[in-house]
Short mmCIF file of C-alpha atoms in Angstrom, two decimals:
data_model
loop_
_atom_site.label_atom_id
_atom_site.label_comp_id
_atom_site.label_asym_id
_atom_site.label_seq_id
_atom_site.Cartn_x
_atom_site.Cartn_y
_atom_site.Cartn_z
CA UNK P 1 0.00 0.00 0.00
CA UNK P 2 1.61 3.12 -1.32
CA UNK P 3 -1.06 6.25 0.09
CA UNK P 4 -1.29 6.65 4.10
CA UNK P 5 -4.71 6.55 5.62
CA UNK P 6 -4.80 10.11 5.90
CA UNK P 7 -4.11 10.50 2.26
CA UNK P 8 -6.58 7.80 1.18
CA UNK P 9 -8.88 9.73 3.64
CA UNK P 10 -8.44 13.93 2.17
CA UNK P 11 -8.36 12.56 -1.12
CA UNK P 12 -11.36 10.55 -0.65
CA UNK P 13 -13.29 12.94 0.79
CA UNK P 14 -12.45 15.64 -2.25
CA UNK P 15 -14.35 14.41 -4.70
CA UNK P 16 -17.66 15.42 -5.86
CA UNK P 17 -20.85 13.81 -4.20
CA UNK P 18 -18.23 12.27 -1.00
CA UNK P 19 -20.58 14.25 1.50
CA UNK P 20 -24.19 14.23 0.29
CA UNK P 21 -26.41 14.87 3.50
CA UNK P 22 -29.52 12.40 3.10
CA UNK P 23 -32.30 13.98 3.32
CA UNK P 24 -34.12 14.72 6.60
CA UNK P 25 -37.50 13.15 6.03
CA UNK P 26 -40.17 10.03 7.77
CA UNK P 27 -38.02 10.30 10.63
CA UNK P 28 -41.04 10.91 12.85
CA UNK P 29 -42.86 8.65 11.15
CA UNK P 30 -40.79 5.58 11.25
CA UNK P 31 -40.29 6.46 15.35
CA UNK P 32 -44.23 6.53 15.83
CA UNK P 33 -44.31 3.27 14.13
CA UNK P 34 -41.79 2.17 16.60
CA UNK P 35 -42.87 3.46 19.60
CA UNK P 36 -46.45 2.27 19.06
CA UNK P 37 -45.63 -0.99 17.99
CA UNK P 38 -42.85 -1.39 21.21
CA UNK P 39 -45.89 -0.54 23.66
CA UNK P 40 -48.38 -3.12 21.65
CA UNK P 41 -45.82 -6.11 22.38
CA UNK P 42 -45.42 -5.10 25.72
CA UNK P 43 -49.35 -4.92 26.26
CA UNK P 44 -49.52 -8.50 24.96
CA UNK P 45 -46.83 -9.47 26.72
CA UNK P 46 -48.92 -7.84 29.68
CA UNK P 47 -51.56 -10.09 28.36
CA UNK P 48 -49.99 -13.34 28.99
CA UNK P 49 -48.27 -12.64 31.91
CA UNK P 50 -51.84 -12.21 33.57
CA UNK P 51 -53.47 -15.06 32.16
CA UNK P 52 -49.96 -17.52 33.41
CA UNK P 53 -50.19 -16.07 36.77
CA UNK P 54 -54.22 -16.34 36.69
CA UNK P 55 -53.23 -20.13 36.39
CA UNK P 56 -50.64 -20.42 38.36
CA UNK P 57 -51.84 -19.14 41.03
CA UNK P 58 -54.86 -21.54 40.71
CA UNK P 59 -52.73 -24.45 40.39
CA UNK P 60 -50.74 -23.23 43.50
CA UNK P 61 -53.66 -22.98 45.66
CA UNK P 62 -55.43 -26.11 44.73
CA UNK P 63 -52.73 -28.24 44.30
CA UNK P 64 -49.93 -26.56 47.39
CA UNK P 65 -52.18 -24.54 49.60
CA UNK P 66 -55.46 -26.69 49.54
CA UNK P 67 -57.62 -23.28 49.23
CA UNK P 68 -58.94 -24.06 45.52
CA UNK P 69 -61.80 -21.18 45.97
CA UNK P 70 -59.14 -18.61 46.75
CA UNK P 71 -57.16 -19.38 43.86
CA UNK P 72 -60.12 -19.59 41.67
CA UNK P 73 -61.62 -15.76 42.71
CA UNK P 74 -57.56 -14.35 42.37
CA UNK P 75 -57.75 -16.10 38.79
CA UNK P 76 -61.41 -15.08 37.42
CA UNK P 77 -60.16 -11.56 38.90
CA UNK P 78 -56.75 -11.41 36.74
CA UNK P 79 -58.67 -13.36 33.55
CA UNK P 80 -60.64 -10.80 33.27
CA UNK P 81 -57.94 -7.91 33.75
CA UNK P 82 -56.46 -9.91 30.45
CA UNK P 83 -60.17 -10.22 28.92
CA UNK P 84 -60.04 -6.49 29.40
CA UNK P 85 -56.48 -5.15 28.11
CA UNK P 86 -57.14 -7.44 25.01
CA UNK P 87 -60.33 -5.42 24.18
CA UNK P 88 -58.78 -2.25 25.21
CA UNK P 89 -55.74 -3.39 22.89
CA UNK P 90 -58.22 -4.29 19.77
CA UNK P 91 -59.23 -0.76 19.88
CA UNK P 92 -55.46 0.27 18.46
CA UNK P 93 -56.66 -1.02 15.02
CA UNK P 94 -59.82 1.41 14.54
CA UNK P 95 -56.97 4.58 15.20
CA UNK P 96 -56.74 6.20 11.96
CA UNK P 97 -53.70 4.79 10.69
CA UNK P 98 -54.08 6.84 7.16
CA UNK P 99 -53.63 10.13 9.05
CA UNK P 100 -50.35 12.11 9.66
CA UNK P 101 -47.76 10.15 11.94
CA UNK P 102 -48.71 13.68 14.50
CA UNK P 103 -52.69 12.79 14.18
CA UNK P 104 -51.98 8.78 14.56
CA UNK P 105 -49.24 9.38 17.61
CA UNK P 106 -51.71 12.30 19.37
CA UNK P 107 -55.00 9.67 18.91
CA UNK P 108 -52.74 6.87 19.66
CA UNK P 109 -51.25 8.87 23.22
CA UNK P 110 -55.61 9.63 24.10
CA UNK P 111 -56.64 6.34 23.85
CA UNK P 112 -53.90 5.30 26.16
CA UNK P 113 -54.84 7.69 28.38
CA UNK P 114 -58.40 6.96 27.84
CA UNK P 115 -57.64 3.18 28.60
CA UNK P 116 -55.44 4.32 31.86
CA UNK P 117 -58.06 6.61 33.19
CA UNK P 118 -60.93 4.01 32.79
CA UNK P 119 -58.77 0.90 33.95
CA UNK P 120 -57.63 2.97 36.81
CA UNK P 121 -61.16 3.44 37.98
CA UNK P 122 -61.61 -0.68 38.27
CA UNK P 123 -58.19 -1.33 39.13
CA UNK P 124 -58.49 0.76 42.64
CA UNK P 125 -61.00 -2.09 43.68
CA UNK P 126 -58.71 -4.75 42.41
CA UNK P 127 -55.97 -4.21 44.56
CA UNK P 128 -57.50 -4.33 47.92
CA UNK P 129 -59.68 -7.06 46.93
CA UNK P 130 -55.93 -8.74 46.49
CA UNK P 131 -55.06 -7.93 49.80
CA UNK P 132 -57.78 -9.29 51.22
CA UNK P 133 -57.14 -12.33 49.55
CA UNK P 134 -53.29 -13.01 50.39
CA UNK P 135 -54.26 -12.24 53.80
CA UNK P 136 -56.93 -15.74 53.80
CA UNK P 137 -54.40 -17.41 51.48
CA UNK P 138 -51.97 -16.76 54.57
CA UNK P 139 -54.64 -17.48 56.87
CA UNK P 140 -56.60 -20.19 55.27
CA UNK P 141 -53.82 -22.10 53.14
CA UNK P 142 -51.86 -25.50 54.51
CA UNK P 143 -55.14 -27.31 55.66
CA UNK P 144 -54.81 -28.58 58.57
CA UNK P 145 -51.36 -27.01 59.18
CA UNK P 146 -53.30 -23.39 58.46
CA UNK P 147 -52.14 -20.39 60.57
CA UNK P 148 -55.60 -20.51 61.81
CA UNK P 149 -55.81 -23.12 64.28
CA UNK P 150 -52.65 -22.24 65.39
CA UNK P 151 -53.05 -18.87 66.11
CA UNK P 152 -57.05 -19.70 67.75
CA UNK P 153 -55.00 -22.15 69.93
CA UNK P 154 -52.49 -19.45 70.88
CA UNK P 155 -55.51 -17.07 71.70
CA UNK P 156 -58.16 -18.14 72.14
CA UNK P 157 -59.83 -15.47 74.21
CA UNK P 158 -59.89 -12.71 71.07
CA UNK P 159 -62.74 -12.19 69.34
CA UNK P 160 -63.93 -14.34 66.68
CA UNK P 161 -66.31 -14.59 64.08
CA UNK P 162 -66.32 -17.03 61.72
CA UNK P 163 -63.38 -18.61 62.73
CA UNK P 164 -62.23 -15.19 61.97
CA UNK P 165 -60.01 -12.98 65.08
CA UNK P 166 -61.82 -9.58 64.17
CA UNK P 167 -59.13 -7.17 65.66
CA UNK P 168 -56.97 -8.31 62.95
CA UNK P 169 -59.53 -8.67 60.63
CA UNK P 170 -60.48 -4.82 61.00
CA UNK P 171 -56.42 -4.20 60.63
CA UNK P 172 -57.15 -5.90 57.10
CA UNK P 173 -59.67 -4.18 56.35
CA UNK P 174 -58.14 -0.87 57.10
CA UNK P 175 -55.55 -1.07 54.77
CA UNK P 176 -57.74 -2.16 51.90
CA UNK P 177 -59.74 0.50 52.48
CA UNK P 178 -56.01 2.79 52.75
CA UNK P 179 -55.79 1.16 48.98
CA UNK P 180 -59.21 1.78 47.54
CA UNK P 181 -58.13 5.27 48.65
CA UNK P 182 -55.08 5.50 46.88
CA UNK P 183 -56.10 2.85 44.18
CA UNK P 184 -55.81 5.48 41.28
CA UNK P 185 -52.63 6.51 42.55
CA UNK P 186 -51.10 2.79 42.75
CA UNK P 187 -52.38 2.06 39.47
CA UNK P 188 -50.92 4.81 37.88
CA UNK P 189 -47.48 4.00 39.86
CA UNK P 190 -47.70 0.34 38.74
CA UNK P 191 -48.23 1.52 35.62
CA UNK P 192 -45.17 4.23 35.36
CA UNK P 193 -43.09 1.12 36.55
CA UNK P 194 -43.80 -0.68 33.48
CA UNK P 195 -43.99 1.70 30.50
CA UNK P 196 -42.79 4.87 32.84
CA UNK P 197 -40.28 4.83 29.75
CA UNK P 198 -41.92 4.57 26.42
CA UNK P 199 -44.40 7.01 27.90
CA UNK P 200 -41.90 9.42 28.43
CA UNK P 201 -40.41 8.97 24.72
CA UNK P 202 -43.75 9.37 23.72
CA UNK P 203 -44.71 12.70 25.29
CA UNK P 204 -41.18 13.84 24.35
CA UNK P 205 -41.65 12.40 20.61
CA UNK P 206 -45.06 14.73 20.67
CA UNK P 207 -43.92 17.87 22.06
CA UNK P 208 -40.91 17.66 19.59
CA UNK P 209 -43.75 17.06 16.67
CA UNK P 210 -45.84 19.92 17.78
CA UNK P 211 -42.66 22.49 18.21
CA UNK P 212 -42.11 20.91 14.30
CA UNK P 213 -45.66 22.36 13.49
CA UNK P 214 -45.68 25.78 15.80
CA UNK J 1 -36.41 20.59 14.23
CA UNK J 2 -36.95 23.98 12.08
CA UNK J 3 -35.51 24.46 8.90
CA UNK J 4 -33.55 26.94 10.31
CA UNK J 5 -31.52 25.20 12.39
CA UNK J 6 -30.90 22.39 10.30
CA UNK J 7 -29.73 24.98 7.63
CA UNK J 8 -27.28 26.91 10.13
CA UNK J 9 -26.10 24.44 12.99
CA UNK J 10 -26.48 21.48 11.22
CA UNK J 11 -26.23 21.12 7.31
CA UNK J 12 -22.40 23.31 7.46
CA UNK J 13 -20.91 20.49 9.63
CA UNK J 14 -23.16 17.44 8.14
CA UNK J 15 -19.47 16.17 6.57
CA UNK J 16 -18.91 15.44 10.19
CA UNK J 17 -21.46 13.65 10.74
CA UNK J 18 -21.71 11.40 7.87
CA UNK J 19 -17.94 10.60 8.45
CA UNK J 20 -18.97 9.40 11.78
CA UNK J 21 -21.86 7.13 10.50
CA UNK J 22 -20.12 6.09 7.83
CA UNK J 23 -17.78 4.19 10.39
CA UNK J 24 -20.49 3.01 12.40
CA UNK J 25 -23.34 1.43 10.08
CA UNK J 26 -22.55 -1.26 6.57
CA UNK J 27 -25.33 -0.09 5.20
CA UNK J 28 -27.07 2.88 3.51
CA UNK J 29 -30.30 2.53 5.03
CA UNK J 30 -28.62 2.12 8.63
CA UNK J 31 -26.31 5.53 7.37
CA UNK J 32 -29.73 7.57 6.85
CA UNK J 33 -31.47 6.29 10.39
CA UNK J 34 -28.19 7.12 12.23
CA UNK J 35 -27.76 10.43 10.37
CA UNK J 36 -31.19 11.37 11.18
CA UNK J 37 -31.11 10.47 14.68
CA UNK J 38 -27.80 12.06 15.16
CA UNK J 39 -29.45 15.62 13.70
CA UNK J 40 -32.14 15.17 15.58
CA UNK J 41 -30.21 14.78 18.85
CA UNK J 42 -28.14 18.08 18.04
CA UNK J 43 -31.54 19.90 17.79
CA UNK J 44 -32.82 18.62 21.00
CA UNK J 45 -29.59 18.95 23.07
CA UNK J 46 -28.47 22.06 21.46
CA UNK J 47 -29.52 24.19 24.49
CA UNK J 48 -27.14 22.06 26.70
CA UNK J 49 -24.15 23.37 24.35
CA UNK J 50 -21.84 25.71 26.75
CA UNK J 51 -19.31 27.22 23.98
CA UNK J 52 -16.92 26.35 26.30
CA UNK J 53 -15.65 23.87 22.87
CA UNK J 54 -16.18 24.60 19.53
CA UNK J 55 -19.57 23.65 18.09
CA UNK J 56 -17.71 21.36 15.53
CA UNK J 57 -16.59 19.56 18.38
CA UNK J 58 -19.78 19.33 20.21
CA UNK J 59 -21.40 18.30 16.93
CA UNK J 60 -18.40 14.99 16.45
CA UNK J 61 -19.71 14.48 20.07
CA UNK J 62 -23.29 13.77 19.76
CA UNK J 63 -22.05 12.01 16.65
CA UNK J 64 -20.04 9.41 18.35
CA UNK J 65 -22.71 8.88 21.09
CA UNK J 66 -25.35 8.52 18.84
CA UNK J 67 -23.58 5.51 17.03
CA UNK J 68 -22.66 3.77 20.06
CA UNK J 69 -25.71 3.83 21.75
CA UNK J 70 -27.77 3.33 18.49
CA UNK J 71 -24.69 0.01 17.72
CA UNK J 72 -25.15 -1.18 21.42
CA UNK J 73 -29.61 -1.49 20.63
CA UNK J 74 -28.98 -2.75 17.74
CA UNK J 75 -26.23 -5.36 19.32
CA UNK J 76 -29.12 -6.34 22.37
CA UNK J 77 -31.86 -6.49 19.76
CA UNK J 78 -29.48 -9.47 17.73
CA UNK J 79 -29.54 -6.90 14.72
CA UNK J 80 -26.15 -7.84 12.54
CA UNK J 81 -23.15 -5.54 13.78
CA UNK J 82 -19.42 -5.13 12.47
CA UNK J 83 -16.94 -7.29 14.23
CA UNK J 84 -13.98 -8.88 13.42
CA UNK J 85 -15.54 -11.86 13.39
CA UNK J 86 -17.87 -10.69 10.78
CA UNK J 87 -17.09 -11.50 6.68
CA UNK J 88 -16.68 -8.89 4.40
CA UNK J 89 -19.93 -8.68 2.73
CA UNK J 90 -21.23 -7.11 6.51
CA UNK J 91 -18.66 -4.75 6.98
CA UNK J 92 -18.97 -3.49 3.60
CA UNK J 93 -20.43 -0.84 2.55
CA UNK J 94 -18.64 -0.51 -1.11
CA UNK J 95 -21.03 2.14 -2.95
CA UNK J 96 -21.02 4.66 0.01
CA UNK J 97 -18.33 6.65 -1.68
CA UNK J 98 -17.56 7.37 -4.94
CA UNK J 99 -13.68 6.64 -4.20
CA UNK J 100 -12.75 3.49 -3.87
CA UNK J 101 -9.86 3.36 -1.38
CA UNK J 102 -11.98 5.16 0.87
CA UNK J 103 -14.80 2.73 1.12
CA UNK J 104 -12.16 0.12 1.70
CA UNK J 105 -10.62 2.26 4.06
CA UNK J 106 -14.00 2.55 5.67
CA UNK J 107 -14.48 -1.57 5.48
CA UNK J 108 -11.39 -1.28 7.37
CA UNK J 109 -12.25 1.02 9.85
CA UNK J 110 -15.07 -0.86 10.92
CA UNK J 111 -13.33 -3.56 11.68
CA UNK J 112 -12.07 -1.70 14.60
CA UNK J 113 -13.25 -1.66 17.84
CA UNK J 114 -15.84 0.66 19.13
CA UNK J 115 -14.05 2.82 20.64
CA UNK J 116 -11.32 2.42 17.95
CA UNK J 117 -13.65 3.59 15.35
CA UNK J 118 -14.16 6.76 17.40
CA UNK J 119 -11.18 8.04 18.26
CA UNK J 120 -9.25 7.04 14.28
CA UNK J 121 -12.40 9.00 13.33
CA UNK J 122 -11.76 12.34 15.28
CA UNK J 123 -8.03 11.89 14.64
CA UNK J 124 -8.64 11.58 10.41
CA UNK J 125 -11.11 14.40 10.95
CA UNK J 126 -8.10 16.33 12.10
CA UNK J 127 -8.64 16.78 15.94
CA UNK J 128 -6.23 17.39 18.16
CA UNK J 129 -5.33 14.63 20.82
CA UNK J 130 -6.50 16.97 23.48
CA UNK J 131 -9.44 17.43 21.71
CA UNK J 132 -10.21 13.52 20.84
CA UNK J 133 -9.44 13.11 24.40
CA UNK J 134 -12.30 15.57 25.55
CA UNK J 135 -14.38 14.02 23.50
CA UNK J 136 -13.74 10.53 24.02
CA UNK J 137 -13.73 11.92 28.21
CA UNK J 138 -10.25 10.32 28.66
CA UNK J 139 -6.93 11.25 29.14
CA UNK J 140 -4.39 12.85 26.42
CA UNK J 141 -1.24 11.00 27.49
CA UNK J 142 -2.36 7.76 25.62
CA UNK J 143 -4.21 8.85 22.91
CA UNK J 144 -1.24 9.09 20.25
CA UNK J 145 0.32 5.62 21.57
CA UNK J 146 -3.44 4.14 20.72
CA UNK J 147 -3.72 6.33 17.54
CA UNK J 148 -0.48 4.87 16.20
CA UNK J 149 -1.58 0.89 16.95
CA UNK J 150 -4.83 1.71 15.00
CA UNK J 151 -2.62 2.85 11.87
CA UNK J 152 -0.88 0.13 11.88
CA UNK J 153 -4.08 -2.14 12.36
CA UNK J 154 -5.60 -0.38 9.52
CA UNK J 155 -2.56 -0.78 7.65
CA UNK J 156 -2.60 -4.53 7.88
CA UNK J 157 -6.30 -4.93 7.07
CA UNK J 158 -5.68 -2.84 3.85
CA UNK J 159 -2.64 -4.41 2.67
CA UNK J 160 -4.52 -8.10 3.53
CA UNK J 161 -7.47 -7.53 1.82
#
C-alpha cells in the first residue's frame, strides 16, 4: 500500500458527491411506528403474563395450599384484567392509521390515556380485593397445618367470628380500604413502573412534533 | 427541528457527521437512520451546548454517542453488527463513496473496535489529541500511543485484503 490513511482519507473525501447529506424526512414517522408498535408487544406481553399467573396461582392454591376457591376468585379476577387489556388493545386497530404520523401518535397517546383513566377506575378495587385475599391465602392455606388453628389455639380469648379474630380482621380491612383510597394513585405508579419509559419517549416524541408544526 | 436550524447548525458540519456514520453502520439505510437520529439529537440537546468547545466539536460528540448507543440497541436487539468476526460482505459498505480506497478504508475502519472507530475518526477528521481526548472523556497521554496501533491495524487490514 503506497497512500497513508490520511491521504486515502483527504483525497477521498475531495471528490464530488463524497458528502451528500440524506435527506431529513419520515423520521417521525418511522419512530411513531416504533414506539407504538414497542408498547403493543409489551401490552400483549402484559396479556400473557396475567393469564400464566391467573393459572398459576390456581394451580398453586389447589394443588400446594389446599384453598382451591381462593385461587379460583384471584384467577377469574386477573382473567378478566387480560379479557379487558385485550379489548382495550383491539381498539389500536380502529386509530386512523391513514392520518399524519402527528394525528396517529396524538389519537394513539388519548386512547392510552383513555384506557389508563378508565382501567384505573376498576383497578383501585382490584388491589384491595388482592389484599384481602393473600391475607386468607396466609390465613386459610396448609389445611390442617393453616395459621388458623394455630393462632385460635395461641388465643383463644380474642374475638372471633367465623373462625375469623376480628381485631386483625379490622387491621385488614383498614388497609384495603387505605388502597381503595389511593387505588388510582397505585395504578398509575404500577403503571409508570412498566412503560414509565416509552411514555416518556412518547410525550417527548409529541412535544418535539408539535414544536415541528408551531 | 426547524428548517432553520438544520440549515445553520447542522447542514455546514453534516461532513462530520456522515464521516462518523459512515464508520459506524454497513449499510445505507442504517447511514440515513443514524444520520437522522444524530441531527435530531443536536436539535434537541443544542440548548445544553456551553461554547466552552467549539460547536464542531460538540457536533463529532453527539455524533459518536449517537452511534454507540444506536450500535449497542442494535447489538441487544441481535440486529447484525461489524466485528472482526464478521465476513466482508457485513462490513462493507462498497457504494457509500464514490472513491474506492476510501470505502475500503472505511471496510477497514469498521473492523475496529468501538471505541477504535471513534477516536481514528476524530483523529482523520483532524482533531487534536487533546481534543479527541475531551471528546472521548479520557486522558491525552495515551491517545497518540493508541492512535499509532490503530494505523498500523488499519494498515494490515488494507494491505490483507
Amino acid at each position: 500500500m503506497e497512500k497513508s490513511i490520511e491521504t486515502i482519507w483527504k483525497e477521498g473525501f475531495l471528490k464530488k458527491d463524497a458528502l451528500i447529506a440524506p435527506k431529513l424526512n419520515d423520521i417521525y414517522n418511522q419512530k411513531s411506528m416504533h414506539i407504538v408498535a414497542k408498547l403493543k408487544r409489551m401490552m400483549v406481553l402484559n396479556v400473557y403474563f396475567l393469564v400464566i399467573f391467573a393459572i398459576g396461582t390456581l394451580l398453586l392454591n389447589t394443588l400446594v395450599y389446599d384453598i382451591p376457591w381462593i385461587g379460583l376468585i384471584i384467577a377469574l379476577i386477573f382473567i378478566s384484567i387480560a379479557l379487558l387489556a385485550k379489548k382495550q388493545m383491539s381498539q389500536i386497530k380502529e386509530l386512523d392509521q391513514g392520518s399524519t404520523s402527528f394525528e396517529y401518535i396524538n389519537s394513539f397517546n388519548n386512547w392510552l390515556k383513555d384506557v389508563i383513566n378508565s382501567n384505573s377506575k376498576y383497578m383501585r378495587t382490584v388491589y384491595p380485593i388482592c389484599f384481602i385475599l393473600a391475607m386468607a391465602i396466609i390465613w386459610y392455606s396448609n389445611g390442617e397445618d393453616a395459621l388458623m388453628y394455630s393462632f385460635m389455639e395461641e388465643y383463644p380469648n380474642l374475638w372471633y367470628e367465623f373462625n375469623i379474630p376480628m381485631m386483625p380482621f379490622f387491621g385488614v380491612l383498614f388497609v384495603a380500604a387505605l388502597m381503595l383510597y389511593f387505588g388510582d394513585k397505585i395504578y398509575r405508579w404500577d403503571v409508570n413502573l412498566a412503560y414509565g419509559r416509552v411514555f416518556k419517549k412518547l410525550d417527548s416524541m409529541i412535544s418535539d412534533m408539535e414544536e415541528l408544526r408551531a | 427541528m426547524s428548517t432553520d436550524f438544520y440549515t445553520s447548525s447542522i447542514l455546514p458540519y453534516a461532513g462530520i457527521i456522515i464521516k462518523i456514520c459512515r464508520g459506524y453502520t454497513n449499510s445505507q439505510e442504517d447511514f440515513e437512520d443514524y444520520y437522522q437520529e444524530v441531527c435530531l439529537q443536536i436539535w434537541r440537546s443544542h440548548q445544553n451546548f456551553k461554547e466552552d468547545s467549539e460547536w464542531s466539536t460538540w457536533v463529532y460528540r453527539i455524533s459518536l454517542n449517537v452511534c454507540l448507543t444506536l450500535l449497542k440497541k442494535n447489538k441487544t436487539k441481535g440486529q447484525h453488527f461489524v466485528s472482526d468476526a464478521l465476513p466482508d460482505e457485513l462490513i462493507e459498505d462498497s457504494q457509500a463513496f464514490v472513491d474506492e480506497e476510501l470505502n475500503e478504508l472505511y471496510a477497514a475502519i469498521r473492523r475496529l473496535s468501538e471505541l477504535d472507530r471513534g477516536l481514528i475518526l476524530l483523529y482523520l477528521g483532524e482533531k487534536s489529541y487533546q481534543e479527541i481526548a475531551e471528546i472521548i472523556g479520557t486522558n491525552a497521554n495515551n491517545i497518540g500511543v493508541r492512535i499509532t496501533r490503530i494505523k498500523e491495524r488499519l494498515k494490515k487490514i488494507l494491505i490483507n485484503r
